[in-house]
Amino acid sequence: MYVFFVRAFNDIDHMAPVVWKMSTDNYPVAVYCINPEYDIRSDYRLDFLKESGVRVNFLYNDFDKELVLWSRMTRFLFLGSFALERQLSFTDWSRSSPPARMLGQLFQKLGSWFYDLAKEKFYDLSWARTVIELSCAKVLCFDWVRPRQYIIDVLLRAAKEMSVPTLALPHGVFVYTNDFNKIGSSKERTFEKYNSYDYIILQNERCREVIAATGVDREKIVILGSARYCKEWIAQNKKILPRMIKSNGQNTKKLRVVFMTTKTRYGIHTERMLKSFDILSNLTDTEVMIKPHTRTGTEAYLYNNLPLPIAWDVSSVELCEWADVVLVIGSSIIVEVLAVDKPTLYLKYLHENTTLYEEYGACWTIHDETELQDALLSLQAGKADAPYSHENVNKFLSEIIYGGQSGRDVLSGYEQFIVNCTVG
């Protein structure tokens, strides 16, 4: 069995294509969710995989069947304390009264303490070995997750003892070209994140240089392109995507705009972003939707009481189909937009990072709020074409999707590597 571990929306986005390919080619695959809070029953990609014959379940459900009463109680408290700690960690305590803030932070610490204790006492090395044995795992595939999260560390240790290869597959796309592009990032943290795996799968050579510079052995780094954005999966994904936007049947002349935001920890200038929302809300003959990042946490309050509709439950893919123009900061969704040749405005003024699409000249770079307004008004009036070339876009897409090798069969490459990989 080739076992894949997922934990959130983004991870599934990039792993589902690989699992689908391997299942289609009759390889035995299973997907286990390690995040007790994630709703696997409402994820359309996991539903699609289940309908295709793939085993999909919570890891804790499939391998906790022989528990004694004490272990069942421990498991209940383990999962409960995890949920409590996560919920409280995403609370904006700065907006709470001092007593509520102190109480909330106390419960967060208690939840975190019991979660770590239960994990150590029950989800230990012996349990991890049992998971590998009962699943008959040939390879363990994770996303780019830190080993200290969830129960990753014991699975990695057990796999090493049992000579089962461990892979870290993408849960996103490297779009930044500068170092330490998010708050708290460092060379040491990046090394700790990747070095415990036998192999790290990346999309292109630029990514390899970033990871190798932290001290990770270059021999462990493999370039395979982007499974999420290869043509084969984009076509399949559109077939299974649940549609949320209802057409009113009217031929509107309004310019449809979607703003794909980025998590604030990536150095986002929050006040200027809010000001940009106001500018968009005041444009006439324009229909605007804001799509918060899929992993939005404590910054969710930023989207409260905005004068624009917030598309929490609408897929970014469907929004890209609906839009006439898409605004981005540091999101890989730009790949989806550029692939269908729609105008893409990169709001450079909203952060201090630099991006690969900026470097390739594959986007319309906007330097301030006035340029944003002027660009949208020009597009609305039909007086402007996107000021970047198809050649630049194609070079960028080749690099980001196919690892610089246009025409690469990305999904077959993933499949072959996973099936043939061994512990070095």
Short mmCIF file of C-alpha atoms in Angstrom, two decimals, residues 23 55 71 84 110 127-128 131 150 159 164 182 187 197 203 210 215 223 239 249 260 268 277 286 311 342 377 409 411:
data_model
loop_
_atom_site.label_atom_id
_atom_site.label_comp_id
_atom_site.label_asym_id
_atom_site.label_seq_id
_atom_site.Cartn_x
_atom_site.Cartn_y
_atom_site.Cartn_z
CA SER A 23 -5.33 4.62 -8.33
CA ARG A 55 -9.37 4.08 1.07
CA SER A 71 -6.94 4.18 25.77
CA LEU A 84 -9.60 23.23 22.00
CA LEU A 110 -3.86 23.29 29.26
CA TRP A 127 1.54 2.58 17.66
CA ALA A 128 3.32 4.03 14.62
CA VAL A 131 0.12 1.59 11.54
CA TYR A 150 0.43 16.04 14.91
CA ALA A 159 9.47 4.24 9.07
CA VAL A 164 10.06 2.37 4.69
CA LYS A 182 6.99 35.19 6.03
CA LYS A 187 17.20 28.92 7.78
CA TYR A 197 12.28 13.03 5.23
CA GLN A 203 8.41 21.82 -8.44
CA VAL A 210 16.21 27.56 -1.51
CA GLY A 215 21.82 22.51 4.65
CA ILE A 223 12.22 18.03 -9.05
CA LYS A 239 -15.22 17.97 -13.91
CA GLY A 249 -29.11 34.48 -16.92
CA MET A 260 -7.30 36.45 -4.00
CA ILE A 268 1.06 41.91 4.06
CA PHE A 277 -11.05 46.95 -0.57
CA THR A 286 -17.86 46.44 -11.38
CA ALA A 311 -16.44 34.19 -1.06
CA LYS A 342 -7.17 36.11 -18.16
CA LEU A 377 -11.21 51.32 -15.26
CA ASP A 409 4.27 14.14 -17.92
CA LEU A 411 1.70 12.80 -12.85
#
